[in-house]
Every structure is written in structure tokens, then in C-alpha cells.
Coordinates of C-alpha atoms and ligand atoms in Angstrom, one line a residue:
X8 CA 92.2 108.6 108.0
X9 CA 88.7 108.7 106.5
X10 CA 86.2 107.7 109.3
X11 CA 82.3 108.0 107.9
X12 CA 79.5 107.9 110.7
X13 CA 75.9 106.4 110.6
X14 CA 73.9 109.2 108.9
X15 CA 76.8 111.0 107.3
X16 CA 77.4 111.3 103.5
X17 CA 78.4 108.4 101.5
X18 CA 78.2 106.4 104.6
X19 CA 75.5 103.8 103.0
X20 CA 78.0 103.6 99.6
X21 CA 81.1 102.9 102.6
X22 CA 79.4 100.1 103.8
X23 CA 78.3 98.1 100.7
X24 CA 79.4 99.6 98.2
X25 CA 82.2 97.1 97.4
X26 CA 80.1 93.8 98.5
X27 CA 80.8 91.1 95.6
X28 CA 76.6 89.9 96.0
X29 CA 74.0 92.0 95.2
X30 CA 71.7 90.4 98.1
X31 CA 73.2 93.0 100.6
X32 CA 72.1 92.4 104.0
X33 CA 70.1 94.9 106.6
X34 CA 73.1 95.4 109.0
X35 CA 74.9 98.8 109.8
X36 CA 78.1 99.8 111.5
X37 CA 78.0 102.9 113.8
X38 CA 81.1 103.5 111.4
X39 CA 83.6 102.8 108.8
X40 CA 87.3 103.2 108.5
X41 CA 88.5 103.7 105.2
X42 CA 92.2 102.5 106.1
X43 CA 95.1 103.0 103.3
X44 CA 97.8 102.7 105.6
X45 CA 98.8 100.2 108.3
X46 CA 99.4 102.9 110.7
X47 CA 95.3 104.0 109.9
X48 CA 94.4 100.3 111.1
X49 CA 96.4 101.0 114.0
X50 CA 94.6 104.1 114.5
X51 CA 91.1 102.7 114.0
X52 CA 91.6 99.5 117.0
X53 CA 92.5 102.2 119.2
X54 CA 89.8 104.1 118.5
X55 CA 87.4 101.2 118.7
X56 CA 88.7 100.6 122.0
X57 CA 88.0 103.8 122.9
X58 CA 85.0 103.9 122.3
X59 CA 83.9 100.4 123.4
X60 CA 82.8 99.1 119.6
X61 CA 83.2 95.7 118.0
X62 CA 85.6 95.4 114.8
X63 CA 84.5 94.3 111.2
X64 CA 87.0 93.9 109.0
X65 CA 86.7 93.9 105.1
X66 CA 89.4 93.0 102.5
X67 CA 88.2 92.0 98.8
X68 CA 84.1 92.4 99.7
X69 CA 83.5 89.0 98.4
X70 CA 82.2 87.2 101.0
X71 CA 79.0 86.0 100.0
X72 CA 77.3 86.2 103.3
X73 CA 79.0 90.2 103.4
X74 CA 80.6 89.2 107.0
X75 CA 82.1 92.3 106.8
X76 CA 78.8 94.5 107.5
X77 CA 77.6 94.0 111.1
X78 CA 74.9 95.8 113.5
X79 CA 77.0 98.9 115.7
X80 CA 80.8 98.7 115.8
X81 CA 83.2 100.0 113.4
X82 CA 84.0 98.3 109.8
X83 CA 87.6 98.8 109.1
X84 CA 87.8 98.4 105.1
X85 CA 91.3 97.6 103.7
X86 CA 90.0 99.0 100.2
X87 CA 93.3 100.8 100.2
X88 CA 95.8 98.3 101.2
X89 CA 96.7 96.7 98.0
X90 CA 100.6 97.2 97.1
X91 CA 102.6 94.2 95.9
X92 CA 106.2 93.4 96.3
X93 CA 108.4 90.7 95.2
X94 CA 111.7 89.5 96.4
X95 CA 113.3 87.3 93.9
X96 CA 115.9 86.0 95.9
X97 CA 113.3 84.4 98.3
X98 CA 110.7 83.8 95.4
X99 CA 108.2 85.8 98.6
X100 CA 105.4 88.3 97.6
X101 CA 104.8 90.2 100.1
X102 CA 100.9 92.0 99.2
X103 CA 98.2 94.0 101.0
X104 CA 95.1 92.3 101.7
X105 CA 93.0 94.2 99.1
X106 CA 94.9 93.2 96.1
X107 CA 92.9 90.7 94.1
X108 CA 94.2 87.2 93.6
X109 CA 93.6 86.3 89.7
X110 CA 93.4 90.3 88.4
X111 CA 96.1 92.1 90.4
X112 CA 98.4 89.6 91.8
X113 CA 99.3 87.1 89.1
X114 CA 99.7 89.3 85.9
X115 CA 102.3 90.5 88.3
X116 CA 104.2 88.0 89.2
X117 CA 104.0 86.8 85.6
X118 CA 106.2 89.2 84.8
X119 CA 108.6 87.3 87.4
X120 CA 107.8 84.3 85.8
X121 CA 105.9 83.1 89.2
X122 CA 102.7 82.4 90.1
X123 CA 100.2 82.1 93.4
X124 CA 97.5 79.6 93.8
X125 CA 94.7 82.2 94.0
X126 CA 91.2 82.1 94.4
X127 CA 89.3 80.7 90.5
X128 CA 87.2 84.1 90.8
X129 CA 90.0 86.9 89.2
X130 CA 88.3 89.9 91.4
X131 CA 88.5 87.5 94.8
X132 CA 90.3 89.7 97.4
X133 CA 93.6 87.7 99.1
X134 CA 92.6 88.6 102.7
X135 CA 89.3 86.7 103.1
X136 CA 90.6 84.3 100.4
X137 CA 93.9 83.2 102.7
X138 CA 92.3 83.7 106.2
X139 CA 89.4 81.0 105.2
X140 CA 92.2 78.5 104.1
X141 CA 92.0 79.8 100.6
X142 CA 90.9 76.4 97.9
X143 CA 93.2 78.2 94.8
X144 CA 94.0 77.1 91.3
X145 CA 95.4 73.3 91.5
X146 CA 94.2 73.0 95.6
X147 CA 94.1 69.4 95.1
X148 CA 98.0 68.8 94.2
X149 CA 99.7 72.2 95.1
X150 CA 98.1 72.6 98.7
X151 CA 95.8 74.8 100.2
X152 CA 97.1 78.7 99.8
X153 CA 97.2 79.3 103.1
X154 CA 100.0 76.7 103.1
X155 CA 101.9 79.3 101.4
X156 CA 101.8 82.1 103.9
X157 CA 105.2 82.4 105.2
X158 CA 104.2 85.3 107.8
X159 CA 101.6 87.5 108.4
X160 CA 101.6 91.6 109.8
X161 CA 98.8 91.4 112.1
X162 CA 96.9 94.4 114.1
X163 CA 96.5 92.9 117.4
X164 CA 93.2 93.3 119.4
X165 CA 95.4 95.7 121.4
X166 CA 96.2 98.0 118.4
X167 CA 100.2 96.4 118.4
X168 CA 101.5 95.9 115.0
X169 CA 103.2 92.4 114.9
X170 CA 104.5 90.1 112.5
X171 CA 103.5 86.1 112.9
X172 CA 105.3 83.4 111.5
X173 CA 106.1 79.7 112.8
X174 CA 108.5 81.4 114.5
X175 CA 106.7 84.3 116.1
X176 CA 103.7 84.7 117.5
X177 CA 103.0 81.7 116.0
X178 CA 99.4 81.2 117.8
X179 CA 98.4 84.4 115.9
X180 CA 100.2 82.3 112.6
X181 CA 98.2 79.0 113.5
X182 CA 94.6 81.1 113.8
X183 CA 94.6 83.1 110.8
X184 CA 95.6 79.9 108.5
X185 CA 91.9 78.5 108.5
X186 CA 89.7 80.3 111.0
X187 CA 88.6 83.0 108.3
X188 CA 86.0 85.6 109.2
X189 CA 86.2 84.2 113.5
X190 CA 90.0 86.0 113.3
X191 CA 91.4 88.1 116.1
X192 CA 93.3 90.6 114.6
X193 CA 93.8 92.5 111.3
X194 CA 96.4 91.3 108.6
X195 CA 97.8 94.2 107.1
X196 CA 100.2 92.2 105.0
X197 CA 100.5 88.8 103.9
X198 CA 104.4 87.2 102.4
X199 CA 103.6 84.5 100.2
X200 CA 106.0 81.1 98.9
X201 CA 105.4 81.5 95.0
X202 CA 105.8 78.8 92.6
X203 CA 107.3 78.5 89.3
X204 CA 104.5 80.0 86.4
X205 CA 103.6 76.5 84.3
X206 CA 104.5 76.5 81.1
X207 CA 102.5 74.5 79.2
X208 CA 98.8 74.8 80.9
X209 CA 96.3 72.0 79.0
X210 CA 93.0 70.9 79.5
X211 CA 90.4 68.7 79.0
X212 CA 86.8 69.2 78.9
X213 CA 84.2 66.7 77.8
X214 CA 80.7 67.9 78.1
X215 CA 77.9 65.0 79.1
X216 CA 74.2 65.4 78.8
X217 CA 71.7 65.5 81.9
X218 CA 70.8 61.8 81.6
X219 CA 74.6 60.2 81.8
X220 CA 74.1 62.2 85.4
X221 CA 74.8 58.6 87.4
X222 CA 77.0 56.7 84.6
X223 CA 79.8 59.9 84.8
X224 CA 79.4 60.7 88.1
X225 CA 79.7 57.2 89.4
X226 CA 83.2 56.9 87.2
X227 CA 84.4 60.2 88.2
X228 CA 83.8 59.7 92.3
X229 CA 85.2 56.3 91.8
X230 CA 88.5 57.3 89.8
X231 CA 89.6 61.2 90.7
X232 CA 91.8 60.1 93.7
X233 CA 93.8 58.1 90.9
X234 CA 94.8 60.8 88.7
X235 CA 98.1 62.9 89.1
X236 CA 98.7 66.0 91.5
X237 CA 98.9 68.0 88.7
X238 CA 95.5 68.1 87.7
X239 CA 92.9 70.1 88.5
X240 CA 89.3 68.1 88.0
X241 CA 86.1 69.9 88.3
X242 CA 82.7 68.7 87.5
X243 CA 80.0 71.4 87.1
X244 CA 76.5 71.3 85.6
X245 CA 75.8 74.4 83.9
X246 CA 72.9 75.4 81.3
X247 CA 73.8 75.6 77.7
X248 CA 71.3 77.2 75.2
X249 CA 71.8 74.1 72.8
X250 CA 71.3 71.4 75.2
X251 CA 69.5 72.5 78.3
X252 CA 71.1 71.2 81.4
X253 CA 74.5 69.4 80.8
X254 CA 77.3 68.5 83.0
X255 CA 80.7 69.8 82.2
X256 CA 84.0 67.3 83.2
X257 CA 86.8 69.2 83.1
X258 CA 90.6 68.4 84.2
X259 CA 93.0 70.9 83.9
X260 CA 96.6 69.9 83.8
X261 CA 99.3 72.9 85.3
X262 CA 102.4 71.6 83.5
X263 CA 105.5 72.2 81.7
X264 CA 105.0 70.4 78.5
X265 CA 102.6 68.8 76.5
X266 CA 103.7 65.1 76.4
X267 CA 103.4 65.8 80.4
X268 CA 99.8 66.9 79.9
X269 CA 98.5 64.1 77.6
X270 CA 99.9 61.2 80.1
X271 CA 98.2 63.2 83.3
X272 CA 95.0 63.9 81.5
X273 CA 95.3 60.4 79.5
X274 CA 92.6 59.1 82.8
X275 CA 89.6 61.7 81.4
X276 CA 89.4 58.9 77.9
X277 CA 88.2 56.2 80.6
X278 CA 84.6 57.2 81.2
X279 CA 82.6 54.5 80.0
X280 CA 80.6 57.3 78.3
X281 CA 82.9 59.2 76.7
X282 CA 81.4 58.3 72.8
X283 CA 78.0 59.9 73.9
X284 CA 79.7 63.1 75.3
X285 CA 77.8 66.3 73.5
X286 CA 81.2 68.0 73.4
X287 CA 84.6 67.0 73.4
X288 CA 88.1 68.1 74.1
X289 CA 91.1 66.5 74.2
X290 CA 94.3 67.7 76.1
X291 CA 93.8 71.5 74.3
X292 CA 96.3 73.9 74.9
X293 CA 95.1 76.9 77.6
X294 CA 95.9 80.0 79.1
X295 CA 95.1 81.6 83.0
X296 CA 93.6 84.6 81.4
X297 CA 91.0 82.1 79.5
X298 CA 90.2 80.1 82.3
X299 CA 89.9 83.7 84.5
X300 CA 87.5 84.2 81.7
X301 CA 85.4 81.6 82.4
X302 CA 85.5 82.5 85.9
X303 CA 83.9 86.0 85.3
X304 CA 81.1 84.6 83.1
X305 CA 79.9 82.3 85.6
X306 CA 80.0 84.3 88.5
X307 CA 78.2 87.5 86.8
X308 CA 78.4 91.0 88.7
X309 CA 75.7 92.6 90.1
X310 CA 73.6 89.3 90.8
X311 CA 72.1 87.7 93.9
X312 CA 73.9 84.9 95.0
X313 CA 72.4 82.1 97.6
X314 CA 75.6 79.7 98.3
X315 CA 76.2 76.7 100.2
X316 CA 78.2 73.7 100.3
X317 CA 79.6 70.4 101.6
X318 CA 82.4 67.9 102.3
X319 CA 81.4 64.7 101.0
X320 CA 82.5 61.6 101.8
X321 CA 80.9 58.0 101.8
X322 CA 80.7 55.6 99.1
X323 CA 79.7 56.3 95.3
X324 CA 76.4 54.4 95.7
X325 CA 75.2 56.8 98.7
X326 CA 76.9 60.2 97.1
X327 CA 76.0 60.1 93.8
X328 CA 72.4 59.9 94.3
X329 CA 72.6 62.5 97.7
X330 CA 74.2 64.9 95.1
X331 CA 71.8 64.9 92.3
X332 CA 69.3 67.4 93.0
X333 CA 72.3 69.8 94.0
X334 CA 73.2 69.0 89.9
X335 CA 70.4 68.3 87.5
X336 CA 67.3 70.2 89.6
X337 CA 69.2 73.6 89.5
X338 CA 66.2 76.5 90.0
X339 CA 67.5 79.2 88.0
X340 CA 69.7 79.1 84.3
X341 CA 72.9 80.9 85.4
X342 CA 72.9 78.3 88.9
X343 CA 75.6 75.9 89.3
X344 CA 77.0 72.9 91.0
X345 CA 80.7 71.9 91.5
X346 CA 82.6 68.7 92.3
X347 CA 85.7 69.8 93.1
X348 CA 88.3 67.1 93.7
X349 CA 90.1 67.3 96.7
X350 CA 91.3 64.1 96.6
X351 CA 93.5 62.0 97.7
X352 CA 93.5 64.3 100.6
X353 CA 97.2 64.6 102.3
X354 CA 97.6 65.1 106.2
X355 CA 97.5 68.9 106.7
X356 CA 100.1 71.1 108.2
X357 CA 99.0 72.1 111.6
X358 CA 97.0 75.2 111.4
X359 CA 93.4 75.7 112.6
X360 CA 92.1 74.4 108.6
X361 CA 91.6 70.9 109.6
X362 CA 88.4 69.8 107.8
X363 CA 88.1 68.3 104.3
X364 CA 87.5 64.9 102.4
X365 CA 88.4 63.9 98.8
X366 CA 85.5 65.6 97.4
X367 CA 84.0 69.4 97.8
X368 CA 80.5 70.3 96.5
X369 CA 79.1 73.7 96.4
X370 CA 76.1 74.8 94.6
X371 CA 76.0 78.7 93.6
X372 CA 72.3 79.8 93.2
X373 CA 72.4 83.3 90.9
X374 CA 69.7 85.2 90.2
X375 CA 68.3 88.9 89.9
X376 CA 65.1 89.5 91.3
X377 CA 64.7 89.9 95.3
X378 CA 60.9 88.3 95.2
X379 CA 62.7 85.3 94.4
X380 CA 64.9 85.1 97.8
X381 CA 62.7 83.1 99.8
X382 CA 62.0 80.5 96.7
X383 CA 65.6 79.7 96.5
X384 CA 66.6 79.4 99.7
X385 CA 63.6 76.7 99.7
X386 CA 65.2 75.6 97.1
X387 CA 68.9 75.3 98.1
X388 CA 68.1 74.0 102.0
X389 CA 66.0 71.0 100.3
X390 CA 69.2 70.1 98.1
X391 CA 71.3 70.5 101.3
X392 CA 69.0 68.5 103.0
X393 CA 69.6 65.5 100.2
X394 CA 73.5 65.5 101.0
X395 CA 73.2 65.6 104.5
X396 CA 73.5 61.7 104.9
X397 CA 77.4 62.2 102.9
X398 CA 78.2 65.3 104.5
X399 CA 80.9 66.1 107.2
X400 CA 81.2 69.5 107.1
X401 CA 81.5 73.1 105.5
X402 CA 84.5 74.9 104.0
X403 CA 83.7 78.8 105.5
X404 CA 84.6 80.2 101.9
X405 CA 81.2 79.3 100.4
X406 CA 79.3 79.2 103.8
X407 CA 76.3 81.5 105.4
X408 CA 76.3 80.7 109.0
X409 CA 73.0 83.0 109.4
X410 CA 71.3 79.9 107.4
X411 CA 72.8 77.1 108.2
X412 CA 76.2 76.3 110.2
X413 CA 78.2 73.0 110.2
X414 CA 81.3 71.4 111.8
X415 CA 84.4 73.4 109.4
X416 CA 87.2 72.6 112.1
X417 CA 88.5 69.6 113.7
X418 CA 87.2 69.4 117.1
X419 CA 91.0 70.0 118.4
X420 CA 91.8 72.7 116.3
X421 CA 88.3 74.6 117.5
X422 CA 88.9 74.4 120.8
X423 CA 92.4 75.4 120.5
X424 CA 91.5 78.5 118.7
X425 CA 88.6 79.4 121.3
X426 CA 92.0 79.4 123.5
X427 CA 94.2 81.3 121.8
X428 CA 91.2 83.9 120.9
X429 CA 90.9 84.2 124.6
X430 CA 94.7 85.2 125.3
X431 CA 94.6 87.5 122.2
X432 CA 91.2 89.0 122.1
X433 CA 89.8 89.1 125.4
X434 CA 87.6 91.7 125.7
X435 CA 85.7 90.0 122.3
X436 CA 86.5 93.3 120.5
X437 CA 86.9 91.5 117.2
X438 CA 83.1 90.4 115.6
X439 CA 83.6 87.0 115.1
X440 CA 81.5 84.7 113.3
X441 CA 78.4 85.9 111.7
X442 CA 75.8 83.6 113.2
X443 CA 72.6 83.0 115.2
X444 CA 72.8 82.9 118.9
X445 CA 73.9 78.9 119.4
X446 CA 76.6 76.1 118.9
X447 CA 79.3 76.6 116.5
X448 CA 81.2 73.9 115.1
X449 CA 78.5 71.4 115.4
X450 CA 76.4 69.4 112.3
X451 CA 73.3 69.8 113.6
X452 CA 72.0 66.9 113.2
X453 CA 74.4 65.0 115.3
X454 CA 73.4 67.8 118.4
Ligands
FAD506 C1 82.8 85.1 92.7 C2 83.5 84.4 93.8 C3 84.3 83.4 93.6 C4 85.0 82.7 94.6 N1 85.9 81.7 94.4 C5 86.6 81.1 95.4 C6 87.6 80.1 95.2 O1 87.9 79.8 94.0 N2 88.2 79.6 96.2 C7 87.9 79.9 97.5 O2 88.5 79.4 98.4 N3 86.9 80.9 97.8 C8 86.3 81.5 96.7 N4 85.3 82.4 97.0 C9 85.0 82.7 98.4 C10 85.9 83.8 98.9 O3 87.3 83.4 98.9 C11 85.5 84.3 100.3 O4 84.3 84.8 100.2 C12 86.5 85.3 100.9 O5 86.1 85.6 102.2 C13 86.6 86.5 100.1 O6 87.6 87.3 100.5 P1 87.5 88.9 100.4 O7 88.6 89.5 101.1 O8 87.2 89.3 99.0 O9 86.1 89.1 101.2 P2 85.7 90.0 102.5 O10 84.2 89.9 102.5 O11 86.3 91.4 102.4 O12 86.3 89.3 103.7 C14 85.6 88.2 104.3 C15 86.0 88.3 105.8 O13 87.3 87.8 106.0 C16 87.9 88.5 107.1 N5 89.0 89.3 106.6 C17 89.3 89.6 105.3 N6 90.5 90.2 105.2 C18 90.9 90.3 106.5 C19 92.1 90.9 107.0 N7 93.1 91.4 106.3 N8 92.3 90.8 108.4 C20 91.4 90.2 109.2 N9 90.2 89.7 108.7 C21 90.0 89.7 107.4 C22 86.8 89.4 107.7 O14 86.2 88.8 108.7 C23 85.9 89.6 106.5 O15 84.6 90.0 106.8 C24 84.7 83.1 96.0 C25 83.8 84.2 96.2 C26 83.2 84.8 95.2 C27 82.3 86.0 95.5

């Protein structure tokens, strides 16, 4: 077990070494656990109980708000915990928390023909991914991917190690589907419901310029819910070096053949601006690796990232404008701002996830240069600000509680898990959410 104190060698490089955003924060453990094994975790609990700290626990490092690095305690980093198993007479993978959705997990189970509903970003570790309620490839029509935990090997708060199902310990099963980074425990292992790989993955992708802004988005808020479960839709305003700011309408169909695609993507030739698109493409043939691709190219390595988000909900003529300055008034060329159709939304299992409405925007600000922080962040809380009038919540995957903290659970579910994080974690030796002193759960402006 490799256990690196404040001061020590390579203790700095330990604690944010492997955090995704380059805008690492102040905080520092007393020290971290470089666990490999599930026995280490056990190990490092105990030892944190020993010696009275708080646990931090790291998976994938890609939490943009680096939950995993906290003042005093120990961070326990799962760096090591990244093998992958499949059983093909349940169609489970079971896989460490480590292992990386889109660059570790599905080129293997292509080679069983499967596939998960990871996170878009390849390098996107499973553990914070799943715990948060994980949105995946196809969220909108194949479910959320915590839907497809089967069970979970959990660390308890009292060093046990215990596996949670809906069949046992199923509080521990309920928490960890949906309360993300506020978790009581330490998921060593997760055994995920794989689906069939789609054969015949198609897009379409018509690229509008700035000024159609209220004519596509208008048609697009008004029609999404309409089109088939099998279609991913995603509107995103990126910067292109021909046209300046332009807004990108894509829908990509996960099917088995290309007839199939052309009728579910047939609703994309409705936009009443479709002849003045800049770009278009029609029901194109596509693979995972290319959309991965994509994926890496817009979220860059080694950049600062400011990132927030909201459920909207409401009609057209109040969203459309509320979201504009989150689209067209984007402060720096490699910023971007999704629409990503969650709708119709379906009743959800019950879990602690409860929050969500047909449609989730979240605006990634990515820059370089530190002296810029404080700009942006203007910047970003003013085009919050604009949506607040549409917004019911946060999703905690593209959330910074330190900045700004909304409702993300239903009111039931958030008390129930305060409950159940009392009978399991009692002493509070698990961090819990990253936040200012004050209300959680709560949008503020209804305090
Ligand atoms: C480039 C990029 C793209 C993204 N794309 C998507 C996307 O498409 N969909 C989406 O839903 N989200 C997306 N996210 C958000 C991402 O899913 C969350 O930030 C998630 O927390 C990352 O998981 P991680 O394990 O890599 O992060 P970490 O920072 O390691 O984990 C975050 C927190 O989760 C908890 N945790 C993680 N693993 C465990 C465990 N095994 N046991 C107990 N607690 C644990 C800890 O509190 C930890 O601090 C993206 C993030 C980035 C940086």
C-alpha cells in the first residue's frame, strides 16, 4: 500500500497529478492512498479511522470542480483499480472504478460485441461517471447509466467490504445511483447490464449560422420530444474558423440498419431553416471512435475549464431567449454550449437521481491563462443568471458547488439519503459535498 504524507516526495504530483482541469484548486490532504487493491481500500478506512481523518475519494480525476482534493484527511485514489471482466452468459461487466468509459471499457466489450452507455468524454473515469447518475451515449432513449448497475462492492464507512444490489444492502444501492461526490462509502467494483453494440451508427449534422439562433432553436425546443428513442440530439454552438460563431444540430441515430436511421433521423429535414444551413449532412454513416474523436477535440487536455449548467424547463418563448447568451455570447473560441435532449423524460427507477426535465444545458468555458479566472466566471454566473427564470435544477456531473449550488435531488430522495448517510456514515467520516458552509439542495432564489 503506497501512503504519501503532506511534505513527502511526490506528494504534490499524488494529489493532482491526474485532475482532468488544469484550474487545480488550493486544497491538500494530510495524505493519499494509492490503492490497487480492494483489500488496500480496506486498509486505508481503517486507517482513517484511526486516525480521526475525513475520506476523499478519487476514481477517473475528472471532476471539474477536483472534489477529490480536500483540506486535511486522506484521499484514497483508485488510480489502480481498473480491471474489466465480462460474463457472457449474463451480458454483466463487472470493472474497477478507474477504468475509463469510452477508452478502456468499450473497445472491450466490442470485442464481445456489447456496448455500455458511457460518459461522451473517452478518458471519463466510470466511478464518478456512475455515482453522479452518469448522462452516457443515447441518455435520452437507453436510460441513465446508472440504470445499468446491477450491484455495487462498496467499502463501508466501517472498513466492511459489501456487495449492494436491490437485493442487498439496497440503501447503500439506492445512494450511490445519483448522489455522486455526497456518497458514503467506496465502490470498489461496479457489474454493469450491457447492451447489444449497434450496428449501423448514423448521423445527422446540419450546421446553422449565429443569426438563425431563435428560428432553430425555437423548432428544435418545440420538436425534440417527438423524435424516436433512438436518437441522440445535441445542439452545441461552437467557433469555426470559416464562419465565426455557428450552432451545430446534430442527431445521432444508434441503430441496426440504415433504412432504420433515415426514418428516425427523417424529423432533422423539418427545420424551417434547413436551406440556409452553412453545412449539411444527411443520415451519414459513423463510427464510436469518430464521435470519441470529436469528444477529445472539444474538451482539449491541459486547459482551464469554468463549467456550469441547468435543467430547463418552461415554454419555448421564455427558454429560447433565457438561453442565448449561454450560446451566441460565448467569451472564449474553444467555449461551448449544449442542449442536450433529455426528452420526453420517462418516470425514473427509484434511486436517489430524481431531478431532470426534457432539456439539459451546460456551457463549458475553456481557456489557458489563469489571469483570465475571475473574467470568466463573471462571465459564466451572468449567463447563469439569464436561465435562472427556466431553471429547476443542476445535474452534479457538470456542477461546482463552491460557486453556485442548486436543487439536483427531489426533495424526498434528499432527505431520504440524509437518512441513510446517517445509519451508514455516522461519525461523517466520508467528505461529502464540496460546498460553502449553508443549504444544500435548495435554488437559491426560492430560499
Ligand atoms: C472532459 C469531460 C467530459 C465529461 N463528459 C460527461 C458526460 O458525457 N456525461 C456525464 O454525465 N458527465 C460527464 N463529465 C462529468 C464527469 O462524469 C464527472 O466529473 C465525474 O465525476 C467524473 O468521474 P471521475 O471518476 O473521472 O472523477 P473523479 O474526480 O475521480 O470523481 C469524482 C467524485 O466522485 C466520487 N467517486 C468517484 N469514484 C468513486 C468511488 N469508486 N467510490 C466512491 N466515490 C467515488 C468522489 O467523491 C470523487 O471525488 C465529463 C467530465 C469531463 C472532464
Amino acid at each position: 500500500m503506497t501512503l504519501i504524507h503532506r511534505g513527502e516526495p511526490g506528494f504534490d504530483e499524488a494529489v493532482i497529478g491526474r485532475v482532468f482541469n488544469a484550474r487545480r484548486p488550493a486544497r491538500r490532504p494530510a495524505a493519499v492512498l494509492l490503492a490497487s487493491t480492494e483489500q488496500e481500500v480496506v486498509e486505508g478506512v481503517r486507517l482513517a479511522g484511526e486516525r480521526g481523518w475525513k475520506i476523499a475519494v478519487r476514481a477517473g480525476g475528472h471532476s471539474w470542480a477536483a472534489w477529490s482534493v480536500r483540506d486535511e484527511g486522506l484521499l484514497i485514489d483508485l488510480g489502480g483499480l481498473k480491471d474489466i471482466a465480462y460474463d457472457p452468459e449474463t451480458g454483466i461487466v463487472g470493472a474497477g472504478p478507474a477504468v475509463k468509459g469510452g477508452d478502456e471499457l468499450n473497445p472491450y466489450l466490442a470485442g464481445h460485441g456489447r456496448f455500455f452507455n458511457g460518459g461522451h468524454c473517452p478518458s471519463v473515469g466510470i466511478g464518478g461517471f456512475l455515482l453522479q447518475g452518469g448522462m452516457g451515449w443515447n441518455a435520452r432513449g437507453w436510460s441513465w447509466a446508472a440504470e445499468n448497475i446491477a450491484a455495487i462492492d462498496v467499502v463501508t464507512a466501517d472498513g466492511e467490504l459489501v456487495r449492494a444490489s436491490e437485493q442487498e444492502n439496497a440503501d447503500l444501492f439506492w445512494a450511490a445511483r445519483g448522489s455522486g461526490p455526497g456518497f458514503f462509502g467506496v465502490v470498489t467494483r461496479f457489474h454493469l447490464r450491457t447492451l447489444p453494440l449497434p450496428r449501423a451508427l448514423t448521423e445527422t449534422v446540419h450546421v446553422y449560422p449565429a443569426e438563425l439562433y431563435d428560428e432553430v432553436m425555437t423548432w428544435l425546443y418545440e420538436t425534440h420530444t417527438e423524435v424516436s428513442r433512438d436518437v441522440e440530439i445535441v445542439a452545441v454552438s461552437q467557433s469555426s474558423p470559416e464562419h465565426g460563431r455557428v450552432l451545430v444540430v446534430s442527431a445521432l441515430a444508434f441503430v441496426d440498419d440504415h433504412e432504420a436511421a433515415a426514418e428516425a433521423l427523417a424529423p432533422f429535414l423539418t427545420c424551417p431553416v434547413l436551406d440556409r444551413a452553412l453545412v449539411r449532412a444527411d443520415a451519414v454513416p459513423t463510427t464510436l471512435a469518430g464521435q470519441l474523436d470529436r469528444q477529445r477535440e472539444a474538451n482539449p487536455e491541459g486547459h482551464r475549464y469554468l463549467v456550469d449548467n441547468a435543467w430547463v424547463e418552461g415554454p419555448a418563448e421564455a427558454a429560447v431567449p433565457a438561453m442565448k447568451k449561454s450560446f451566441m455570447d460565448l467569451p472564449t473560441d474553444k467555449a461551448f454550449t449544449i442542449f442536450f435532449s433529455m426528452g420526453p423524460t420517462r418516470q425514473l427507477p427509484d434511486m436517489a437521481l430524481s431531478l431532470q426535465t426534457d432539456v439539459y444545458l451546460a456551457t463549458y468555458v475553456v481557456y489557458e491563462d489563469e489571469a483570465d479566472d475571475e473574467r470568466l466566471r463573471g462571465w459564466l454566473t451572468d449567463a447563469m443568471a439569464d436561465l435562472q427564470p427556466v431553471t429547476a435544477g443542476q445535474y452534479l456531473g457538470d456542477s461546482d458547488f463552491t460557486t453556485r449550488r442548486l436543487r439536483f435531488l427531489g426533495d424526498a430522495q434528499w432527505r431520504r439519503l440524509q437518512d441513510i448517510r446517517a445509519l451508514r456514515d455516522p461519525e461523517g467520516r466520508f467528505a461529502g459535498y464540496l460546498a460553502e458552509p449553508g443549504e444544500l439542495n435548495v435554488n437559491h432564489w426560492l430560499r
